[in-house]
Coordinates of C-alpha atoms and ligand atoms in Angstrom, one line a residue:
M24 CA 43.5 135.8 115.6
K25 CA 41.2 137.9 116.6
L26 CA 42.7 141.5 117.0
P27 CA 40.6 144.2 119.3
N28 CA 39.3 146.4 117.2
Q29 CA 40.5 149.5 118.4
F30 CA 44.5 148.2 118.3
I31 CA 43.3 147.8 114.4
E32 CA 42.1 151.0 114.1
S33 CA 45.5 152.8 116.2
I34 CA 48.1 151.3 113.7
P35 CA 49.8 154.2 112.7
F36 CA 51.2 153.1 109.3
S37 CA 49.8 153.5 105.2
S38 CA 47.2 151.3 104.5
E39 CA 49.7 149.0 102.4
L40 CA 51.7 148.7 105.4
K41 CA 48.5 147.8 107.5
K42 CA 47.5 144.9 105.3
K43 CA 50.8 143.4 105.2
L44 CA 51.1 143.7 109.0
L45 CA 47.6 142.3 109.5
S46 CA 48.4 139.2 107.5
G47 CA 52.4 138.8 108.8
L48 CA 50.2 139.0 112.6
E49 CA 48.5 135.7 110.9
Q50 CA 51.6 134.1 110.1
K51 CA 54.1 131.7 112.2
P52 CA 56.6 133.7 114.2
A53 CA 60.1 133.8 112.4
Y54 CA 62.5 131.5 115.3
S55 CA 66.1 132.8 116.2
V56 CA 69.2 132.8 118.2
R57 CA 71.9 134.8 118.7
L58 CA 75.4 132.9 118.8
N59 CA 77.9 133.5 121.9
P60 CA 80.7 135.0 120.0
F61 CA 82.8 134.2 123.3
K62 CA 81.8 130.3 123.3
P63 CA 82.6 129.4 119.7
S64 CA 80.6 126.8 118.7
R65 CA 79.5 124.6 115.5
R66 CA 75.9 124.9 116.7
F67 CA 73.5 126.6 114.1
K68 CA 76.6 127.3 111.6
D69 CA 74.4 126.2 108.5
E70 CA 71.5 128.2 109.3
D71 CA 70.7 131.6 107.5
S72 CA 71.8 134.9 108.8
V73 CA 69.7 137.7 110.4
P74 CA 70.8 140.5 107.6
W75 CA 71.2 143.3 110.8
S76 CA 73.6 141.0 113.3
K77 CA 76.3 139.2 112.8
N78 CA 75.7 136.2 115.3
G79 CA 72.3 136.0 114.6
K80 CA 70.4 132.7 112.8
Y81 CA 67.3 132.3 111.8
L82 CA 65.8 128.7 112.7
T83 CA 63.5 126.6 110.4
E84 CA 61.8 125.4 113.5
R85 CA 61.4 126.2 117.2
P86 CA 64.0 123.4 118.6
E87 CA 63.4 122.1 122.4
F88 CA 65.8 124.4 123.8
I89 CA 65.7 123.1 127.3
S90 CA 66.8 119.6 126.0
D91 CA 69.8 120.7 123.9
P92 CA 73.2 120.9 127.0
L93 CA 74.5 124.0 124.7
F94 CA 71.8 126.2 125.5
H95 CA 72.7 125.7 129.0
S96 CA 76.3 126.7 128.7
G97 CA 75.4 129.8 126.9
V98 CA 76.6 128.9 123.4
Y99 CA 73.5 131.0 122.3
Y100 CA 70.6 133.1 123.4
S101 CA 67.2 132.4 122.0
Q102 CA 66.0 136.0 120.8
E103 CA 63.8 137.4 118.3
A104 CA 65.7 138.5 114.8
S105 CA 64.0 142.4 115.1
S106 CA 65.6 143.1 118.5
M107 CA 69.0 142.0 117.3
F108 CA 69.0 145.7 115.4
L109 CA 70.5 147.3 118.6
G110 CA 73.9 145.2 117.7
Q111 CA 73.8 147.3 114.4
I112 CA 73.6 150.3 116.2
L113 CA 76.3 149.2 118.7
N114 CA 78.6 148.2 115.9
S115 CA 79.1 151.6 115.0
T116 CA 79.6 153.1 118.1
D117 CA 83.1 153.1 120.0
L118 CA 82.2 151.6 123.2
S119 CA 86.1 151.0 124.4
N120 CA 86.5 152.2 128.2
K121 CA 82.5 152.8 128.4
I122 CA 80.2 152.3 131.0
V123 CA 76.7 151.1 129.6
L124 CA 73.8 150.4 131.6
D125 CA 71.0 148.4 130.7
L126 CA 67.9 150.2 132.4
C127 CA 65.1 147.3 132.1
A128 CA 67.2 144.1 131.2
A129 CA 65.6 140.6 132.1
P130 CA 65.5 138.4 130.7
G131 CA 68.7 139.4 129.4
G132 CA 68.3 139.4 125.2
K133 CA 69.5 142.9 125.0
S134 CA 72.5 142.6 127.7
T135 CA 73.7 139.5 126.1
L136 CA 73.9 141.1 123.0
I137 CA 75.2 144.4 124.2
N138 CA 77.8 142.3 126.1
S139 CA 78.7 140.5 122.9
F140 CA 79.9 144.1 121.3
L141 CA 81.6 145.5 124.5
P142 CA 85.6 145.4 124.3
K143 CA 86.9 143.9 127.3
D144 CA 87.7 147.2 128.8
A145 CA 83.9 148.1 129.0
L146 CA 81.4 147.8 131.3
L147 CA 77.8 146.4 131.5
V148 CA 75.4 147.4 134.1
A149 CA 72.4 145.3 133.5
N150 CA 69.4 145.9 135.6
E151 CA 66.0 144.7 136.6
V152 CA 63.5 146.3 138.6
I153 CA 61.2 143.0 139.2
K154 CA 63.0 140.5 141.7
S155 CA 61.8 137.5 140.0
R156 CA 63.0 138.3 136.8
S157 CA 66.6 139.7 137.9
W158 CA 67.3 136.4 138.9
I159 CA 66.4 134.8 135.0
L160 CA 68.9 138.1 134.2
K161 CA 71.6 137.1 136.3
E162 CA 70.9 133.2 135.2
N163 CA 71.3 134.2 131.7
M164 CA 74.6 136.5 132.4
D165 CA 75.7 133.9 134.4
K166 CA 75.5 131.9 131.1
W167 CA 77.1 134.4 128.9
G168 CA 80.3 134.4 131.1
S169 CA 81.8 137.6 130.8
S170 CA 83.6 139.5 134.3
N171 CA 82.5 143.0 132.7
V172 CA 79.1 142.6 133.9
I173 CA 77.3 143.6 137.2
V174 CA 74.0 143.1 137.6
T175 CA 71.7 145.0 139.7
N176 CA 67.7 144.8 140.6
N177 CA 66.5 148.4 141.4
D178 CA 64.1 150.7 140.6
P179 CA 64.4 153.6 137.7
S180 CA 64.6 156.2 140.6
E181 CA 67.5 154.6 142.6
F182 CA 69.8 155.7 140.1
E183 CA 69.5 159.0 141.5
H184 CA 72.9 159.3 142.5
F185 CA 74.3 158.4 139.2
L186 CA 74.1 161.6 137.7
G187 CA 76.1 162.0 134.6
F188 CA 77.5 158.6 135.4
F189 CA 76.5 156.3 132.1
D190 CA 78.3 156.8 128.7
A191 CA 75.4 155.0 127.2
V192 CA 71.8 153.8 128.3
V193 CA 69.4 151.3 126.9
V194 CA 65.8 151.8 127.6
D195 CA 63.8 148.7 126.2
A196 CA 60.7 149.7 128.1
P197 CA 58.0 147.9 129.6
C198 CA 55.0 147.8 126.4
S199 CA 52.0 147.1 125.3
G200 CA 53.5 144.4 123.2
E201 CA 51.6 144.4 120.7
G202 CA 54.5 143.8 118.2
M203 CA 54.5 140.0 120.6
F204 CA 50.9 139.6 119.4
R205 CA 51.7 136.0 117.3
K206 CA 54.1 134.7 119.7
D207 CA 52.5 136.1 122.8
K208 CA 48.7 135.5 122.9
K209 CA 48.7 136.7 126.6
A210 CA 49.5 140.2 125.1
I211 CA 46.5 140.3 123.0
E212 CA 44.2 139.6 125.9
E213 CA 46.0 142.4 128.0
W214 CA 45.8 145.1 125.7
S215 CA 43.6 148.0 125.6
V216 CA 43.9 151.6 124.7
K217 CA 43.7 151.8 128.7
N218 CA 47.0 149.9 129.1
V219 CA 48.5 151.9 126.2
D220 CA 48.0 155.3 127.9
L221 CA 49.6 153.6 131.2
C222 CA 52.2 152.4 129.2
C223 CA 53.6 155.9 127.9
T224 CA 53.1 157.3 130.9
R225 CA 55.2 154.5 132.8
Q226 CA 57.8 155.0 130.0
K227 CA 58.1 158.9 130.2
R228 CA 58.6 158.1 134.5
I229 CA 61.3 156.0 133.6
L230 CA 63.2 157.9 130.9
S231 CA 62.9 161.2 133.0
D232 CA 64.7 159.1 136.5
I233 CA 67.1 157.9 134.3
I234 CA 68.2 160.3 131.5
P235 CA 70.0 162.6 133.8
T236 CA 72.1 159.6 134.5
I237 CA 73.4 159.8 131.0
K238 CA 77.1 162.0 130.9
D239 CA 77.0 165.2 128.5
G240 CA 77.5 163.9 124.9
G241 CA 76.6 160.5 125.6
I242 CA 74.1 157.9 124.2
L243 CA 70.5 157.0 124.8
I244 CA 68.5 154.3 123.0
Y245 CA 64.9 153.9 123.6
S246 CA 62.8 150.8 122.2
T247 CA 59.7 149.1 122.6
C248 CA 58.3 145.7 120.9
T249 CA 55.1 147.8 119.9
F250 CA 53.7 149.7 116.9
N251 CA 51.6 152.3 118.5
D252 CA 52.5 156.2 118.3
K253 CA 52.0 157.1 121.8
E254 CA 54.4 154.9 123.1
N255 CA 56.9 155.6 120.3
R256 CA 57.3 158.4 118.2
E257 CA 55.0 160.6 120.6
N258 CA 58.0 159.7 123.2
L259 CA 60.7 160.7 120.8
K260 CA 59.1 164.0 120.6
W261 CA 58.6 164.1 124.2
I262 CA 62.5 163.6 124.4
Q263 CA 63.2 166.2 122.0
D264 CA 61.0 168.6 123.9
N265 CA 62.3 168.3 127.1
Y266 CA 66.2 167.3 126.4
E267 CA 68.7 168.6 124.2
V268 CA 69.5 165.3 121.7
E269 CA 70.5 164.9 118.0
N270 CA 70.2 161.5 116.0
L271 CA 72.9 158.8 116.1
N272 CA 73.6 158.0 112.6
F273 CA 74.9 154.4 111.8
E274 CA 74.3 151.7 109.0
Y275 CA 72.3 149.3 108.2
P276 CA 71.1 146.8 105.7
V277 CA 68.3 148.6 103.3
N278 CA 65.9 146.3 101.2
E279 CA 65.1 144.2 104.6
G280 CA 61.9 146.2 105.1
I281 CA 63.0 148.3 107.8
I282 CA 60.9 151.1 108.2
E283 CA 62.5 154.4 108.7
L284 CA 60.5 156.8 111.0
Q285 CA 61.5 160.8 111.0
E286 CA 60.1 162.1 114.0
G287 CA 61.6 165.9 114.6
D288 CA 65.1 165.6 114.1
L289 CA 65.2 161.8 115.4
K290 CA 64.9 158.8 113.4
G291 CA 63.3 155.8 114.7
F292 CA 62.9 152.1 113.0
Q293 CA 60.2 149.8 112.7
F294 CA 60.2 146.2 112.3
L295 CA 56.7 145.0 111.3
P296 CA 55.8 141.6 110.9
G297 CA 55.1 140.4 107.4
V298 CA 57.7 143.0 106.3
T299 CA 60.7 142.5 107.9
K300 CA 61.4 139.1 109.0
G301 CA 60.7 138.9 112.9
E302 CA 58.7 140.3 115.2
G303 CA 57.2 144.1 116.2
F304 CA 60.0 146.4 117.6
F305 CA 60.7 149.9 117.5
I306 CA 64.2 151.5 118.4
S307 CA 65.6 155.1 118.2
A308 CA 69.4 155.9 119.3
M309 CA 70.4 159.5 119.9
R310 CA 73.3 161.6 121.4
L311 CA 72.2 163.6 124.4
F312 CA 73.6 167.0 125.1
G313 CA 73.8 169.2 128.0
G314 CA 73.4 166.1 130.3
R315 CA 75.4 166.3 133.7
E316 CA 79.3 166.1 133.6
K317 CA 80.4 163.2 135.8
I318 CA 79.9 163.3 139.3
K319 CA 82.9 162.8 141.4
I320 CA 82.4 159.7 143.2
P321 CA 81.5 161.0 146.9
K322 CA 84.7 160.6 149.7
R323 CA 82.7 158.4 151.6
I324 CA 82.4 155.9 148.6
R325 CA 86.1 156.3 147.5
K326 CA 87.1 155.3 151.2
L327 CA 84.9 152.4 150.9
R328 CA 87.8 149.7 151.2
L329 CA 86.5 146.3 149.1
E330 CA 88.6 143.3 150.5
E331 CA 90.6 141.4 148.7
W332 CA 91.0 138.1 148.3
D333 CA 95.2 136.5 148.5
G334 CA 94.6 133.7 146.2
D335 CA 95.7 133.9 142.4
S336 CA 92.8 133.6 139.8
L337 CA 95.2 133.6 136.9
V338 CA 96.0 130.0 137.7
F339 CA 92.7 129.2 136.5
L340 CA 90.8 132.4 134.6
E341 CA 92.5 134.4 131.7
N342 CA 92.2 137.6 132.5
D343 CA 94.1 140.4 135.3
N344 CA 90.8 141.1 137.3
K345 CA 91.4 141.9 140.8
N346 CA 89.2 139.3 142.8
Y347 CA 87.3 141.3 146.0
I348 CA 85.4 139.6 148.4
I349 CA 82.1 140.5 149.4
N350 CA 79.8 139.0 151.5
E351 CA 82.0 136.2 151.8
M352 CA 82.2 135.4 148.1
I353 CA 84.9 135.9 145.6
H354 CA 84.6 138.0 142.4
N355 CA 87.0 138.8 139.7
F356 CA 86.1 142.0 138.6
P357 CA 88.3 144.6 136.6
E358 CA 90.0 146.9 138.8
A359 CA 89.4 149.7 136.0
F360 CA 86.3 149.9 137.4
E361 CA 86.7 149.6 141.1
S362 CA 85.6 152.9 141.4
V363 CA 82.2 152.0 139.8
L364 CA 81.8 148.9 141.8
K365 CA 82.4 150.8 145.0
S366 CA 79.1 153.3 144.1
I367 CA 77.2 150.5 143.1
V368 CA 77.8 148.2 146.0
W369 CA 76.9 151.8 148.3
D370 CA 73.7 153.0 146.5
L371 CA 72.3 149.9 144.5
K372 CA 71.3 146.4 144.8
P373 CA 73.9 144.0 143.0
I374 CA 73.3 140.4 142.7
K375 CA 76.1 139.6 140.2
I376 CA 79.8 141.4 140.3
G377 CA 81.7 140.2 137.6
C378 CA 82.3 136.5 137.8
Q379 CA 81.6 134.8 141.1
V380 CA 84.7 132.7 141.8
G381 CA 83.6 130.8 145.1
Q382 CA 84.5 130.9 148.6
S383 CA 88.0 130.0 150.4
I384 CA 86.6 127.7 153.2
K385 CA 90.1 127.4 155.6
G386 CA 92.2 128.1 152.6
K387 CA 90.2 125.1 151.0
M388 CA 88.2 126.8 147.6
K389 CA 84.2 125.7 146.7
Y390 CA 83.6 127.0 143.3
S391 CA 80.7 128.9 142.0
H392 CA 78.8 128.2 139.1
E393 CA 79.9 131.5 137.7
L394 CA 83.5 130.6 137.3
A395 CA 82.5 126.9 135.4
L396 CA 80.3 129.2 132.7
S397 CA 83.0 131.8 132.5
N398 CA 84.1 132.5 129.0
E399 CA 88.1 133.3 130.4
L400 CA 87.9 129.8 132.5
K401 CA 91.2 128.0 131.7
K402 CA 89.6 124.5 131.7
E403 CA 92.6 122.7 131.5
S404 CA 93.3 124.1 135.0
F405 CA 90.8 121.5 136.5
D406 CA 90.0 117.5 135.7
F407 CA 87.5 118.0 132.9
V408 CA 85.4 115.0 130.5
E409 CA 83.4 115.4 128.0
V410 CA 80.0 113.6 128.0
S411 CA 77.6 112.1 125.8
R412 CA 74.4 114.1 125.6
E413 CA 72.3 112.0 127.8
E414 CA 74.9 112.0 130.6
A415 CA 74.8 116.2 130.0
I416 CA 71.1 115.8 130.6
L417 CA 71.3 113.6 133.7
F418 CA 73.9 116.2 135.1
L419 CA 71.5 119.6 134.4
Q420 CA 68.8 117.4 136.0
K421 CA 71.3 117.3 138.9
K422 CA 71.0 113.8 139.0
E423 CA 74.1 111.7 140.2
L424 CA 76.6 110.9 137.4
V425 CA 78.9 107.4 138.0
G426 CA 82.1 106.5 137.0
L427 CA 84.3 109.1 135.2
P428 CA 87.4 108.0 137.0
K429 CA 89.1 111.3 135.5
I430 CA 88.1 113.5 138.0
T431 CA 89.8 113.1 141.3
S432 CA 88.7 116.3 142.8
W433 CA 86.8 119.3 141.8
G434 CA 85.9 118.4 137.7
L435 CA 84.1 120.3 135.1
I436 CA 81.6 118.6 133.3
M437 CA 81.7 119.4 129.5
Y438 CA 79.6 119.0 126.3
E439 CA 80.8 119.7 123.2
N440 CA 83.7 121.4 124.5
Q441 CA 81.6 123.6 126.4
P442 CA 81.7 123.7 130.2
L443 CA 78.1 122.9 131.9
G444 CA 79.0 122.9 135.7
W445 CA 81.5 121.3 138.5
V446 CA 81.3 117.7 140.1
K447 CA 83.6 117.2 143.0
R448 CA 84.6 113.4 143.9
V449 CA 84.2 112.5 147.4
G450 CA 85.4 108.9 148.0
N451 CA 83.7 107.0 145.8
R452 CA 81.1 109.6 144.8
L453 CA 80.8 112.1 142.4
N454 CA 79.0 115.1 143.8
N455 CA 76.9 117.3 141.7
Y456 CA 77.1 121.3 141.9
Y457 CA 74.8 122.0 139.4
P458 CA 72.9 124.8 141.1
K459 CA 69.1 123.4 142.0
E460 CA 67.3 126.7 141.2
Y461 CA 69.0 126.0 137.5
R462 CA 68.1 122.2 136.8
I463 CA 65.9 120.8 134.2
R464 CA 62.7 119.7 135.9
K465 CA 61.5 117.9 133.0
E466 CA 62.0 114.1 132.6
F467 CA 62.4 113.1 128.9
S468 CA 61.9 109.5 128.1
Ligands
LIG9 N1 65.6 144.0 127.5 C1 65.3 143.0 128.0 C2 65.7 141.9 126.6 O1 66.0 142.0 125.9 O2 65.3 140.5 127.2 C3 63.2 143.1 127.9 C4 62.4 144.2 128.2 S1 61.0 143.9 128.7 C5 60.5 144.6 127.4 C6 61.0 145.4 129.8 C7 61.4 145.2 131.2 O3 61.3 146.0 131.9 C8 60.7 143.8 132.1 O4 61.6 143.0 132.7 C9 59.8 144.5 133.3 O5 59.9 143.8 134.2 C10 60.5 145.8 133.3 N2 59.8 146.8 133.8 C11 58.3 147.0 134.5 N3 58.2 147.6 135.4 C12 59.2 148.8 135.3 C13 59.7 149.7 135.7 N4 58.2 150.6 135.8 N5 60.7 150.7 135.5 C14 61.6 150.0 135.0 N6 61.8 148.4 134.4 C15 60.4 148.4 134.5

């Protein structure tokens, strides 16, 4: 692998670490997945665990995820191991009742991880500024299946009305991607000193836009998948020069090659291929003081009335959420966060609100795909049928399934006890309701 000379010169570690890193970058990436704790399954149960992630598993080779129905049902997420370290931080943090913003969230690796650590009485707002990427984020959050989630598609500057609003903000910043060099050759082609400078200017802009939304005593987690000082340590220094912060302490496994970097009062944690089993990653967690007290929600927003569905979701969902009708669709969402929902509907662009149940048309329900994938779904409330792997693939390709007489109306197609989506019996036909934008386009021989 030909690496840019200027990159090699800029590596800010001891010569011993630098040597290990350069040889690590020549090796094959370590493949890993993270299991969904809300959708227990036997998949990957015998694989080695990632030492700093209780749901993380190393794989000996990269499977073809697209041909595994359990991948589509949200049983696991393909994520490189180092970035799972965020879980180690969240594990030592009380998230009960908290509102967490994941600001740069697509495709959803950190958001699905954060959600796994969130108690049901907490809320995740997962945001992505690039529209096309925000739909991928939504798809992954749909698969993860939790209802205490809102996905938004906004620029960090558009959170200006949310002063002191969040208990914790994760900024997994867009970066020069040096840590992804061995997984993504394009990252090598795109690397330049100029791009590193551009990234660190953008990171400061993102941080200065979003830090005011953290409440006094709240948490900021900053991460990148790069090695250079400009985007990592210098940004930690910049944060300390401009805000009152203190290091957030948490435990983590030593002897795994995780490098602790001290920058002023803050600690950063660096993962290096060739030293730790994973890709390049940097993360730092801090508590922010002197931040804004949570603003009072303005009257115009408090007065906003959200329509409620008069049906009973307890019949098919195992939670006591409320069901709001927004843009004609029913959204099952925790009532405790109703005022947050109102603020977000008013000021931001939400593209997923809790679990979208469906639409009631003249008293008849048309169910949404999100409901089929909900980890709170009472499957027994519907006709359901367990299918073979071949049939599951046909379903995911949005082809017609034949037979399956057990399904008499709306029914769930299940693979290894996990719902994949809806079908509906109309006369002799079984209509396939798998969303066409998610369908597997590949043909398997
Ligand atoms: N957190 C994600 C995960 O774990 O799957 C990866 C995030 S990636 C490192 C950075 C994200 O920031 C990208 O999705 C990118 O589209 C987004 N982004 C790019 N420019 C941005 C900006 N100016 N403000 C906020 N986010 C930005």
